[in-house]
PDB file of C-alpha atoms in Angstrom:
ATOM      1  CA  MET M   1      -6.670  -6.750  14.628  1.00 42.00           C
ATOM      2  CA  ASP M   2      -9.683  -5.238  12.753  1.00 41.00           C
ATOM      3  CA  ILE M   3     -11.822  -8.629  13.009  1.00 37.00           C
ATOM      4  CA  ALA M   4     -14.835  -6.971  10.452  1.00 39.00           C
ATOM      5  CA  SER M   5     -11.989  -6.606   7.727  1.00 42.00           C
ATOM      6  CA  SER M   6     -10.604  -9.807   8.011  1.00 40.00           C
ATOM      7  CA  THR M   7     -14.577 -10.940   8.023  1.00 39.00           C
ATOM      8  CA  SER M   8     -14.769  -9.119   5.147  1.00 44.00           C
ATOM      9  CA  ALA M   9     -12.001  -9.808   3.084  1.00 44.00           C
ATOM     10  CA  ALA M  10     -13.028 -13.931   3.545  1.00 41.00           C
ATOM     11  CA  THR M  11     -16.986 -13.628   2.779  1.00 45.00           C
ATOM     12  CA  ALA M  12     -15.676 -11.114  -0.597  1.00 47.00           C
ATOM     13  CA  ALA M  13     -13.373 -14.119  -1.806  1.00 44.00           C
ATOM     14  CA  ALA M  14     -16.214 -16.449  -1.353  1.00 44.00           C
ATOM     15  CA  THR M  15     -18.986 -14.486  -2.808  1.00 47.00           C
ATOM     16  CA  SER M  16     -16.173 -14.093  -5.459  1.00 47.00           C
ATOM     17  CA  SER M  17     -16.119 -17.651  -6.085  1.00 46.00           C
ATOM     18  CA  ASN M  18     -19.444 -18.618  -6.042  1.00 51.00           C
ATOM     19  CA  SER M  19     -20.434 -16.145  -8.570  1.00 51.00           C
ATOM     20  CA  GLY M  20     -17.698 -17.628 -10.749  1.00 47.00           C
ATOM     21  CA  LYS M  21     -19.472 -21.080 -10.652  1.00 48.00           C
ATOM     22  CA  THR M  22     -22.587 -19.410 -11.101  1.00 53.00           C
ATOM     23  CA  ALA M  23     -21.830 -17.789 -14.013  1.00 52.00           C
ATOM     24  CA  ILE M  24     -19.544 -20.177 -15.330  1.00 50.00           C
ATOM     25  CA  ALA M  25     -22.903 -22.904 -15.369  1.00 51.00           C
ATOM     26  CA  SER M  26     -25.488 -20.374 -16.610  1.00 57.00           C
ATOM     27  CA  ASP M  27     -22.972 -19.948 -19.692  1.00 60.00           C
ATOM     28  CA  PHE M  28     -22.610 -23.990 -19.675  1.00 59.00           C
ATOM     29  CA  GLU M  29     -26.400 -23.903 -20.025  1.00 69.00           C
ATOM     30  CA  THR M  30     -26.383 -21.030 -22.519  1.00 71.00           C
ATOM     31  CA  PHE M  31     -23.514 -23.163 -24.535  1.00 66.00           C
ATOM     32  CA  LEU M  32     -25.423 -26.346 -24.475  1.00 68.00           C
ATOM     33  CA  ARG M  33     -29.351 -24.866 -25.689  1.00 75.00           C
ATOM     34  CA  MET M  34     -27.272 -23.407 -28.632  1.00 74.00           C
ATOM     35  CA  MET M  35     -25.710 -26.613 -29.277  1.00 69.00           C
ATOM     36  CA  THR M  36     -28.845 -28.120 -29.460  1.00 75.00           C
ATOM     37  CA  THR M  37     -31.075 -25.561 -31.325  1.00 77.00           C
ATOM     38  CA  GLN M  38     -27.887 -25.840 -33.374  1.00 70.00           C
ATOM     39  CA  LEU M  39     -28.821 -29.105 -33.899  1.00 68.00           C
ATOM     40  CA  LYS M  40     -32.676 -29.112 -34.856  1.00 71.00           C
ATOM     41  CA  ASN M  41     -32.102 -26.457 -36.939  1.00 75.00           C
ATOM     42  CA  GLN M  42     -28.986 -27.583 -39.658  1.00 70.00           C
ATOM     43  CA  ASP M  43     -29.696 -28.540 -42.904  1.00 69.00           C
ATOM     44  CA  PRO M  44     -29.965 -32.199 -43.245  1.00 71.00           C
ATOM     45  CA  MET M  45     -28.543 -31.776 -46.972  1.00 70.00           C
ATOM     46  CA  ASN M  46     -25.709 -30.054 -45.561  1.00 70.00           C
ATOM     47  CA  PRO M  47     -24.886 -31.130 -41.807  1.00 68.00           C
ATOM     48  CA  ILE M  48     -22.488 -29.270 -39.386  1.00 66.00           C
ATOM     49  CA  ASP M  49     -18.891 -31.173 -39.188  1.00 65.00           C
ATOM     50  CA  SER M  50     -18.576 -32.758 -35.624  1.00 64.00           C
ATOM     51  CA  ALA M  51     -15.341 -31.956 -35.715  1.00 65.00           C
ATOM     52  CA  ASP M  52     -16.596 -28.461 -35.240  1.00 66.00           C
ATOM     53  CA  TYR M  53     -18.685 -29.469 -32.562  1.00 60.00           C
ATOM     54  CA  ALA M  54     -15.600 -30.682 -30.532  1.00 65.00           C
ATOM     55  CA  VAL M  55     -13.237 -27.576 -31.169  1.00 65.00           C
ATOM     56  CA  GLN M  56     -16.569 -25.609 -29.145  1.00 64.00           C
ATOM     57  CA  LEU M  57     -16.433 -28.062 -26.426  1.00 64.00           C
ATOM     58  CA  ALA M  58     -12.805 -28.174 -26.064  1.00 64.00           C
ATOM     59  CA  THR M  59     -12.738 -24.746 -26.064  1.00 65.00           C
ATOM     60  CA  PHE M  60     -15.544 -23.720 -23.510  1.00 62.00           C
ATOM     61  CA  SER M  61     -13.761 -26.726 -21.029  1.00 63.00           C
ATOM     62  CA  SER M  62     -10.649 -24.725 -21.563  1.00 64.00           C
ATOM     63  CA  VAL M  63     -12.002 -21.389 -20.410  1.00 59.00           C
ATOM     64  CA  GLU M  64     -14.634 -23.052 -17.761  1.00 63.00           C
ATOM     65  CA  GLN M  65     -11.255 -24.547 -16.379  1.00 66.00           C
ATOM     66  CA  GLN M  66      -9.283 -20.940 -16.474  1.00 64.00           C
ATOM     67  CA  ALA M  67     -11.969 -19.652 -15.112  1.00 63.00           C
ATOM     68  CA  LYS M  68     -12.153 -22.220 -12.107  1.00 64.00           C
ATOM     69  CA  THR M  69      -8.462 -22.153 -11.541  1.00 60.00           C
ATOM     70  CA  ASN M  70      -8.751 -18.013 -11.367  1.00 60.00           C
ATOM     71  CA  SER M  71     -11.215 -18.267  -8.394  1.00 60.00           C
ATOM     72  CA  LEU M  72      -9.154 -20.783  -6.596  1.00 53.00           C
ATOM     73  CA  LEU M  73      -6.385 -18.519  -6.879  1.00 49.00           C
ATOM     74  CA  GLU M  74      -8.552 -15.526  -5.441  1.00 56.00           C
ATOM     75  CA  ALA M  75      -9.288 -17.614  -2.865  1.00 50.00           C
ATOM     76  CA  MET M  76      -5.720 -18.726  -1.983  1.00 42.00           C
ATOM     77  CA  GLY M  77      -4.981 -15.354  -1.737  1.00 45.00           C
ATOM     78  CA  ALA M  78      -7.329 -14.238   0.561  1.00 47.00           C
ATOM     79  CA  GLN M  79      -6.681 -16.747   2.925  1.00 48.00           C
ATOM     80  CA  PHE M  80      -2.889 -16.008   3.008  1.00 42.00           C
ATOM     81  CA  GLY M  81      -3.689 -12.337   3.507  1.00 49.00           C
ATOM     82  CA  LEU M  82      -5.726 -13.532   6.598  1.00 48.00           C
ATOM     83  CA  MET M  83      -2.784 -15.472   7.829  1.00 48.00           C
ATOM     84  CA  GLY M  84      -0.846 -12.538   7.674  1.00 62.00           C
ATOM     85  CA  MET M  85      -3.131 -10.194   9.433  1.00 64.00           C
ATOM     86  CA  ALA M  86      -2.812 -13.236  11.879  1.00 69.00           C
ATOM     87  CA  GLN M  87       0.719 -12.608  12.365  1.00 73.00           C
ATOM     88  CA  MET M  88       0.614  -8.880  12.327  1.00 75.00           C
ATOM     89  CA  ALA M  89      -2.005  -8.857  15.186  1.00 78.00           C
ATOM     90  CA  GLY M  90       1.022  -9.407  17.230  1.00 83.00           C
ATOM     91  CA  TRP M  91       2.353  -6.040  16.030  1.00 86.00           C
ATOM     92  CA  VAL M  92      -0.477  -4.696  18.444  1.00 89.00           C
ATOM     93  CA  GLY M  93       0.589  -2.673  21.721  1.00 90.00           C
ATOM     94  CA  HIS M  94       4.746  -2.346  20.142  1.00 92.00           C
ATOM     95  CA  GLU M  95       5.902   0.364  18.474  1.00 94.00           C
ATOM     96  CA  ALA M  96       6.459   0.859  14.506  1.00 93.00           C
ATOM     97  CA  ARG M  97       9.456   2.911  13.171  1.00 94.00           C
ATOM     98  CA  ALA M  98       8.217   4.797  10.160  1.00 95.00           C
ATOM     99  CA  ALA M  99       8.632   7.949   8.436  1.00 96.00           C
ATOM    100  CA  ALA M 100       4.814   9.572   9.067  1.00 95.00           C
ATOM    101  CA  PRO M 101       3.753  11.919  11.625  1.00 96.00           C
ATOM    102  CA  VAL M 102       3.288  11.567  15.123  1.00 96.00           C
ATOM    103  CA  TRP M 103       0.619  12.266  17.740  1.00 96.00           C
ATOM    104  CA  ILE M 104       2.477  14.161  19.969  1.00 96.00           C
ATOM    105  CA  SER M 105       0.303  14.062  24.114  1.00 93.00           C
ATOM    106  CA  GLY M 106       3.369  15.626  26.118  1.00 89.00           C
ATOM    107  CA  ASP M 107       5.475  12.818  26.595  1.00 93.00           C
ATOM    108  CA  PRO M 108       9.215  12.859  24.266  1.00 95.00           C
ATOM    109  CA  VAL M 109       9.369  11.349  20.975  1.00 95.00           C
ATOM    110  CA  SER M 110      11.887   8.811  19.524  1.00 95.00           C
ATOM    111  CA  LEU M 111      13.274   9.743  16.346  1.00 96.00           C
ATOM    112  CA  ALA M 112      15.602   7.830  13.970  1.00 95.00           C
ATOM    113  CA  PRO M 113      17.227  10.731  11.503  1.00 94.00           C
ATOM    114  CA  ASN M 114      19.599   9.615   9.200  1.00 94.00           C
ATOM    115  CA  PRO M 115      21.577  12.580   7.749  1.00 95.00           C
ATOM    116  CA  ALA M 116      23.028  12.729   4.487  1.00 95.00           C
ATOM    117  CA  PHE M 117      26.218  11.273   3.828  1.00 94.00           C
ATOM    118  CA  GLY M 118      28.877  13.801   4.459  1.00 94.00           C
ATOM    119  CA  ALA M 119      26.860  16.341   6.558  1.00 96.00           C
ATOM    120  CA  ASP M 120      28.718  17.646   9.764  1.00 96.00           C
ATOM    121  CA  SER M 121      25.852  19.123  11.212  1.00 97.00           C
ATOM    122  CA  ALA M 122      21.693  18.736  11.204  1.00 97.00           C
ATOM    123  CA  VAL M 123      18.938  20.481  11.998  1.00 97.00           C
ATOM    124  CA  LEU M 124      15.190  18.760  13.102  1.00 97.00           C
ATOM    125  CA  VAL M 125      12.742  20.857  11.209  1.00 98.00           C
ATOM    126  CA  VAL M 126       9.159  20.460  13.020  1.00 98.00           C
ATOM    127  CA  ARG M 127       6.006  21.459  11.653  1.00 97.00           C
ATOM    128  CA  ASP M 128       2.276  21.024  12.820  1.00 96.00           C
ATOM    129  CA  PHE M 129      -0.911  19.451  10.893  1.00 93.00           C
ATOM    130  CA  GLU M 130      -1.663  22.226   9.025  1.00 94.00           C
ATOM    131  CA  GLY M 131       2.269  22.730   7.505  1.00 95.00           C
ATOM    132  CA  ASN M 132       3.306  26.050   9.913  1.00 97.00           C
ATOM    133  CA  LEU M 133       6.847  25.466  11.319  1.00 97.00           C
ATOM    134  CA  VAL M 134       6.854  25.406  15.199  1.00 97.00           C
ATOM    135  CA  ASN M 135      10.603  24.774  15.808  1.00 97.00           C
ATOM    136  CA  ARG M 136      14.095  24.180  14.117  1.00 97.00           C
ATOM    137  CA  VAL M 137      16.996  22.113  16.589  1.00 96.00           C
ATOM    138  CA  ASN M 138      20.238  21.570  15.777  1.00 96.00           C
ATOM    139  CA  ILE M 139      20.618  17.649  17.017  1.00 96.00           C
ATOM    140  CA  PRO M 140      24.427  15.578  15.899  1.00 94.00           C
ATOM    141  CA  ALA M 141      25.103  14.643  12.206  1.00 94.00           C
ATOM    142  CA  SER M 142      24.256  11.115  13.877  1.00 93.00           C
ATOM    143  CA  ALA M 143      22.209   8.087  12.777  1.00 92.00           C
ATOM    144  CA  ASP M 144      21.943   7.309  17.067  1.00 93.00           C
ATOM    145  CA  PRO M 145      18.293   7.392  18.524  1.00 92.00           C
ATOM    146  CA  LEU M 146      16.997  10.734  19.486  1.00 94.00           C
ATOM    147  CA  GLU M 147      14.651  11.396  22.483  1.00 96.00           C
ATOM    148  CA  TRP M 148      13.255  14.890  21.799  1.00 95.00           C
ATOM    149  CA  GLU M 149      11.115  16.961  24.347  1.00 96.00           C
ATOM    150  CA  PRO M 150       8.346  18.301  22.129  1.00 96.00           C
ATOM    151  CA  VAL M 151       8.636  22.291  22.416  1.00 96.00           C
ATOM    152  CA  ASP M 152       8.427  25.295  20.256  1.00 96.00           C
ATOM    153  CA  GLN M 153      11.202  27.839  19.856  1.00 95.00           C
ATOM    154  CA  LEU M 154      10.397  29.434  23.147  1.00 95.00           C
ATOM    155  CA  ASP M 155      10.552  26.212  24.780  1.00 95.00           C
ATOM    156  CA  ALA M 156       7.125  25.961  25.211  1.00 96.00           C
ATOM    157  CA  PRO M 157       5.376  22.557  25.305  1.00 96.00           C
ATOM    158  CA  LEU M 158       3.546  22.034  22.298  1.00 96.00           C
ATOM    159  CA  ALA M 159       0.126  21.370  22.145  1.00 96.00           C
ATOM    160  CA  GLU M 160      -1.312  18.104  21.604  1.00 96.00           C
ATOM    161  CA  GLY M 161      -1.948  17.146  17.949  1.00 96.00           C
ATOM    162  CA  THR M 162      -0.190  15.586  14.839  1.00 97.00           C
ATOM    163  CA  TYR M 163       3.253  16.739  13.678  1.00 97.00           C
ATOM    164  CA  THR M 164       5.738  16.009  11.112  1.00 97.00           C
ATOM    165  CA  PHE M 165       9.559  16.234  11.429  1.00 97.00           C
ATOM    166  CA  GLN M 166      11.971  16.681   8.605  1.00 97.00           C
ATOM    167  CA  LEU M 167      16.031  16.747   8.463  1.00 98.00           C
ATOM    168  CA  GLU M 168      18.344  19.282   7.149  1.00 98.00           C
ATOM    169  CA  SER M 169      21.864  17.549   6.193  1.00 97.00           C
ATOM    170  CA  TYR M 170      24.520  19.948   5.977  1.00 97.00           C
ATOM    171  CA  ALA M 171      28.185  19.912   5.269  1.00 96.00           C
ATOM    172  CA  GLY M 172      29.530  23.509   6.109  1.00 95.00           C
ATOM    173  CA  GLU M 173      26.855  25.890   5.067  1.00 93.00           C
ATOM    174  CA  ASP M 174      25.653  24.091   2.343  1.00 96.00           C
ATOM    175  CA  LEU M 175      22.225  21.746   2.319  1.00 97.00           C
ATOM    176  CA  LEU M 176      22.957  18.796   1.125  1.00 96.00           C
ATOM    177  CA  ALA M 177      19.695  17.171   1.559  1.00 96.00           C
ATOM    178  CA  THR M 178      15.928  17.483   3.134  1.00 97.00           C
ATOM    179  CA  THR M 179      14.484  14.123   4.198  1.00 96.00           C
ATOM    180  CA  ASP M 180      11.726  13.116   6.553  1.00 97.00           C
ATOM    181  CA  VAL M 181      12.069  11.605  10.292  1.00 97.00           C
ATOM    182  CA  GLU M 182      11.612   7.921  11.036  1.00 96.00           C
ATOM    183  CA  SER M 183      10.020   8.417  14.434  1.00 96.00           C
ATOM    184  CA  TYR M 184       8.699   5.170  17.115  1.00 96.00           C
ATOM    185  CA  ALA M 185       5.103   5.305  17.970  1.00 95.00           C
ATOM    186  CA  ARG M 186       2.852   3.047  19.266  1.00 95.00           C
ATOM    187  CA  ILE M 187       0.591   0.742  16.725  1.00 94.00           C
ATOM    188  CA  VAL M 188      -3.171   0.505  18.645  1.00 94.00           C
ATOM    189  CA  GLU M 189      -4.367  -1.562  15.403  1.00 92.00           C
ATOM    190  CA  VAL M 190      -3.900  -3.653  12.091  1.00 88.00           C
ATOM    191  CA  ARG M 191      -6.373  -3.147   9.361  1.00 86.00           C
ATOM    192  CA  GLY M 192      -6.647  -4.974   5.953  1.00 79.00           C
ATOM    193  CA  GLY M 193      -8.287  -3.501   3.116  1.00 75.00           C
ATOM    194  CA  ALA M 194      -7.486  -3.223  -0.896  1.00 76.00           C
ATOM    195  CA  ALA M 195      -4.634  -1.692  -1.057  1.00 75.00           C
ATOM    196  CA  GLY M 196      -2.782  -3.765   1.763  1.00 79.00           C
ATOM    197  CA  ALA M 197      -2.805  -3.916   4.996  1.00 84.00           C
ATOM    198  CA  THR M 198      -1.722  -0.815   7.435  1.00 88.00           C
ATOM    199  CA  VAL M 199      -0.902  -0.275  11.110  1.00 90.00           C
ATOM    200  CA  VAL M 200      -3.024   2.665  13.000  1.00 93.00           C
ATOM    201  CA  LEU M 201      -0.367   4.513  15.473  1.00 96.00           C
ATOM    202  CA  GLU M 202      -1.454   6.732  18.289  1.00 94.00           C
ATOM    203  CA  GLY M 203      -3.393   9.675  17.333  1.00 93.00           C
ATOM    204  CA  GLY M 204      -5.446   7.584  14.457  1.00 94.00           C
ATOM    205  CA  ILE M 205      -2.347   8.001  12.172  1.00 95.00           C
ATOM    206  CA  GLU M 206      -2.069   4.816   9.673  1.00 94.00           C
ATOM    207  CA  VAL M 207       0.844   3.668   7.698  1.00 92.00           C
ATOM    208  CA  PRO M 208       1.269   1.184   5.450  1.00 90.00           C
ATOM    209  CA  VAL M 209       2.829  -2.016   6.629  1.00 87.00           C
ATOM    210  CA  ALA M 210       5.524  -1.852   3.890  1.00 87.00           C
ATOM    211  CA  ALA M 211       6.550   1.504   5.093  1.00 91.00           C
ATOM    212  CA  VAL M 212       7.313  -0.198   8.829  1.00 91.00           C
ATOM    213  CA  THR M 213      11.368  -0.421   8.956  1.00 92.00           C
ATOM    214  CA  ALA M 214      11.572  -1.770  12.720  1.00 91.00           C
ATOM    215  CA  ILE M 215       9.343  -2.682  15.136  1.00 90.00           C
ATOM    216  CA  ARG M 216      10.279  -2.911  19.062  1.00 90.00           C
ATOM    217  CA  GLY M 217       8.598  -3.678  22.361  1.00 84.00           C
TER     218      GLY M 217
END
Protein backbone atom coordinates (compact mmCIF):
# COMPACT_ATOMS: atom_id res chain seq x y z
CA MET A 1 0.00 0.00 0.00
CA ASP A 2 1.27 3.50 -0.83
CA ILE A 3 1.48 5.01 2.67
CA ALA A 4 2.62 8.37 1.28
CA SER A 5 -0.52 8.65 -0.87
CA SER A 6 -2.75 7.74 2.07
CA THR A 7 -1.07 10.28 4.33
CA SER A 8 -1.31 12.95 1.64
CA ALA A 9 -5.03 12.29 1.23
CA ALA A 10 -5.65 12.66 4.96
CA THR A 11 -3.50 15.79 5.15
CA ALA A 12 -5.28 17.34 2.18
CA ALA A 13 -8.66 16.68 3.77
CA ALA A 14 -7.56 18.21 7.06
CA THR A 15 -6.05 21.23 5.30
CA SER A 16 -9.23 21.74 3.29
CA SER A 17 -11.34 21.56 6.44
CA ASN A 18 -9.12 23.96 8.36
CA SER A 19 -8.99 26.37 5.42
CA GLY A 20 -12.78 26.33 5.26
CA LYS A 21 -13.06 27.15 8.97
CA THR A 22 -10.51 29.98 8.66
CA ALA A 23 -12.34 31.45 5.67
CA ILE A 24 -15.66 31.31 7.52
CA ALA A 25 -14.22 33.02 10.60
CA SER A 26 -12.63 35.73 8.45
CA ASP A 27 -15.84 36.35 6.50
CA PHE A 28 -17.91 36.49 9.69
CA GLU A 29 -15.57 39.10 11.22
CA THR A 30 -15.77 41.13 8.02
CA PHE A 31 -19.55 40.88 8.10
CA LEU A 32 -19.67 42.16 11.69
CA ARG A 33 -17.36 45.07 10.88
CA MET A 34 -19.52 46.05 7.93
CA MET A 35 -22.67 45.82 10.06
CA THR A 36 -21.09 47.96 12.80
CA THR A 37 -20.04 50.56 10.26
CA GLN A 38 -23.52 50.51 8.79
CA LEU A 39 -25.03 51.15 12.23
CA LYS A 40 -22.64 54.01 12.97
CA ASN A 41 -23.34 55.75 9.68
CA GLN A 42 -27.05 55.23 9.28
CA ASP A 43 -29.38 58.20 8.95
CA PRO A 44 -30.89 58.95 12.42
CA MET A 45 -34.00 60.26 10.68
CA ASN A 46 -34.36 57.13 8.58
CA PRO A 47 -32.83 54.20 10.53
CA ILE A 48 -32.46 50.81 8.93
CA ASP A 49 -35.23 48.40 9.82
CA SER A 50 -34.06 45.84 12.40
CA ALA A 51 -35.76 43.14 10.31
CA ASP A 52 -33.16 43.75 7.60
CA TYR A 53 -30.39 42.96 10.06
CA ALA A 54 -32.17 39.79 11.11
CA VAL A 55 -32.43 38.68 7.50
CA GLN A 56 -28.74 39.38 6.90
CA LEU A 57 -27.70 37.46 10.03
CA ALA A 58 -29.94 34.53 9.14
CA THR A 59 -28.55 34.42 5.60
CA PHE A 60 -24.95 34.48 6.75
CA SER A 61 -25.67 31.83 9.39
CA SER A 62 -27.16 29.56 6.74
CA VAL A 63 -24.14 29.96 4.47
CA GLU A 64 -21.80 29.36 7.42
CA GLN A 65 -23.56 26.11 8.35
CA GLN A 66 -23.53 24.91 4.75
CA ALA A 67 -19.79 25.57 4.48
CA LYS A 68 -19.18 23.64 7.71
CA THR A 69 -21.31 20.77 6.41
CA ASN A 70 -19.34 20.66 3.15
CA SER A 71 -16.05 20.57 5.06
CA LEU A 72 -17.34 17.72 7.23
CA LEU A 73 -18.48 15.73 4.20
CA GLU A 74 -15.09 16.20 2.53
CA ALA A 75 -13.28 14.94 5.64
CA MET A 76 -15.63 11.94 5.89
CA GLY A 77 -15.08 11.13 2.21
CA ALA A 78 -11.31 11.15 2.70
CA GLN A 79 -11.62 8.82 5.70
CA PHE A 80 -13.81 6.38 3.77
CA GLY A 81 -11.23 6.44 0.98
CA LEU A 82 -8.48 5.54 3.44
CA MET A 83 -10.61 2.69 4.82
CA GLY A 84 -10.96 1.34 1.27
CA MET A 85 -7.20 1.59 0.72
CA ALA A 86 -6.58 -0.35 3.94
CA GLN A 87 -8.86 -3.14 2.75
CA MET A 88 -7.31 -3.23 -0.73
CA ALA A 89 -3.82 -3.45 0.77
CA GLY A 90 -4.64 -7.13 1.29
CA TRP A 91 -4.63 -7.56 -2.50
CA VAL A 92 -0.87 -7.07 -2.70
CA GLY A 93 0.77 -10.35 -3.65
CA HIS A 94 -2.42 -11.71 -5.21
CA GLU A 95 -3.22 -11.77 -8.92
CA ALA A 96 -5.68 -9.35 -10.53
CA ARG A 97 -7.60 -10.06 -13.71
CA ALA A 98 -8.08 -7.11 -16.04
CA ALA A 99 -8.02 -6.13 -19.70
CA ALA A 100 -4.63 -4.47 -19.47
CA PRO A 101 -1.14 -4.75 -20.98
CA VAL A 102 0.95 -7.63 -19.65
CA TRP A 103 4.57 -7.66 -18.51
CA ILE A 104 6.27 -10.71 -20.02
CA SER A 105 9.51 -12.05 -18.60
CA GLY A 106 9.55 -15.66 -19.85
CA ASP A 107 6.83 -17.24 -17.68
CA PRO A 108 3.51 -18.43 -19.17
CA VAL A 109 0.75 -15.82 -19.33
CA SER A 110 -2.62 -16.59 -17.74
CA LEU A 111 -5.32 -15.36 -20.12
CA ALA A 112 -9.10 -15.24 -19.76
CA PRO A 113 -10.43 -15.03 -23.35
CA ASN A 114 -14.10 -14.25 -23.92
CA PRO A 115 -15.10 -15.02 -27.53
CA ALA A 116 -18.11 -13.28 -29.04
CA PHE A 117 -21.45 -15.10 -28.94
CA GLY A 118 -21.78 -17.41 -31.95
CA ALA A 119 -18.03 -17.66 -32.60
CA ASP A 120 -16.73 -21.04 -33.76
CA SER A 121 -13.06 -20.06 -33.90
CA ALA A 122 -10.81 -17.46 -32.34
CA VAL A 123 -7.39 -15.93 -32.92
CA LEU A 124 -5.20 -14.48 -30.20
CA VAL A 125 -3.39 -11.38 -31.48
CA VAL A 126 -0.23 -10.35 -29.63
CA ARG A 127 1.46 -6.98 -30.08
CA ASP A 128 4.49 -5.38 -28.46
CA PHE A 129 4.51 -2.09 -26.57
CA GLU A 130 4.85 -0.12 -29.84
CA GLY A 131 1.89 -1.91 -31.42
CA ASN A 132 3.90 -4.19 -33.71
CA LEU A 133 2.37 -7.60 -34.39
CA VAL A 134 4.47 -10.36 -32.82
CA ASN A 135 2.13 -13.35 -33.05
CA ARG A 136 -1.29 -14.63 -34.14
CA VAL A 137 -2.38 -17.84 -32.44
CA ASN A 138 -5.44 -19.97 -33.15
CA ILE A 139 -7.12 -20.84 -29.86
CA PRO A 140 -10.40 -22.58 -28.96
CA ALA A 141 -13.53 -20.42 -29.10
CA SER A 142 -14.01 -20.93 -25.39
CA ALA A 143 -14.05 -18.82 -22.23
CA ASP A 144 -11.89 -21.37 -20.43
CA PRO A 145 -8.68 -19.96 -18.91
CA LEU A 146 -5.62 -20.30 -21.12
CA GLU A 147 -1.95 -20.61 -20.16
CA TRP A 148 0.00 -19.25 -23.11
CA GLU A 149 3.73 -19.61 -23.64
CA PRO A 150 5.05 -16.20 -24.75
CA VAL A 151 6.61 -16.90 -28.16
CA ASP A 152 6.64 -15.11 -31.50
CA GLN A 153 5.47 -16.46 -34.86
CA LEU A 154 8.72 -18.44 -35.19
CA ASP A 155 8.22 -19.97 -31.72
CA ALA A 156 11.13 -17.95 -30.34
CA PRO A 157 10.65 -16.66 -26.75
CA LEU A 158 9.43 -13.08 -26.58
CA ALA A 159 11.85 -10.48 -25.26
CA GLU A 160 11.10 -9.15 -21.80
CA GLY A 161 8.69 -6.25 -21.97
CA THR A 162 5.09 -5.10 -22.11
CA TYR A 163 2.63 -6.70 -24.55
CA THR A 164 -1.06 -6.39 -25.36
CA PHE A 165 -3.54 -9.12 -26.25
CA GLN A 166 -6.68 -9.01 -28.37
CA LEU A 167 -9.08 -11.70 -29.47
CA GLU A 168 -10.60 -11.96 -32.94
CA SER A 169 -13.83 -13.96 -32.88
CA TYR A 170 -14.96 -15.63 -36.11
CA ALA A 171 -18.09 -17.40 -37.34
CA GLY A 172 -16.80 -19.31 -40.32
CA GLU A 173 -14.74 -16.70 -42.18
CA ASP A 174 -16.69 -13.75 -40.85
CA LEU A 175 -15.06 -11.60 -38.18
CA LEU A 176 -17.64 -11.05 -35.44
CA ALA A 177 -15.64 -8.87 -33.07
CA THR A 178 -12.18 -7.85 -31.89
CA THR A 179 -11.92 -7.45 -28.12
CA ASP A 180 -9.24 -6.91 -25.50
CA VAL A 181 -8.25 -10.05 -23.62
CA GLU A 182 -8.22 -10.10 -19.84
CA SER A 183 -5.15 -11.55 -18.16
CA TYR A 184 -3.89 -12.27 -14.66
CA ALA A 185 -0.89 -10.46 -13.19
CA ARG A 186 0.54 -10.15 -9.70
CA ILE A 187 -0.32 -7.00 -7.74
CA VAL A 188 2.76 -5.28 -6.30
CA GLU A 189 1.15 -2.11 -4.93
CA VAL A 190 -2.15 -0.32 -4.33
CA ARG A 191 -2.22 3.44 -4.79
CA GLY A 192 -4.72 6.18 -4.05
CA GLY A 193 -5.15 9.35 -6.05
CA ALA A 194 -7.51 12.12 -7.07
CA ALA A 195 -8.93 9.92 -9.83
CA GLY A 196 -9.44 6.97 -7.48
CA ALA A 197 -7.50 3.91 -6.38
CA THR A 198 -5.32 1.94 -8.76
CA VAL A 199 -3.44 -1.34 -8.56
CA VAL A 200 0.13 -1.57 -9.82
CA LEU A 201 0.91 -4.84 -11.57
CA GLU A 202 4.25 -6.42 -12.41
CA GLY A 203 6.20 -4.24 -14.81
CA GLY A 204 4.74 -1.05 -13.31
CA ILE A 205 1.46 -1.39 -15.20
CA GLU A 206 -1.27 0.65 -13.48
CA VAL A 207 -4.91 -0.40 -13.65
CA PRO A 208 -7.91 1.39 -12.09
CA VAL A 209 -9.51 -0.69 -9.35
CA ALA A 210 -12.80 -0.42 -11.23
CA ALA A 211 -11.21 -2.30 -14.17
CA VAL A 212 -10.26 -5.31 -12.02
CA THR A 213 -12.79 -8.11 -12.61
CA ALA A 214 -11.32 -10.81 -10.36
CA ILE A 215 -8.70 -11.46 -7.69
CA ARG A 216 -7.05 -14.79 -7.03
CA GLY A 217 -4.40 -15.98 -4.61
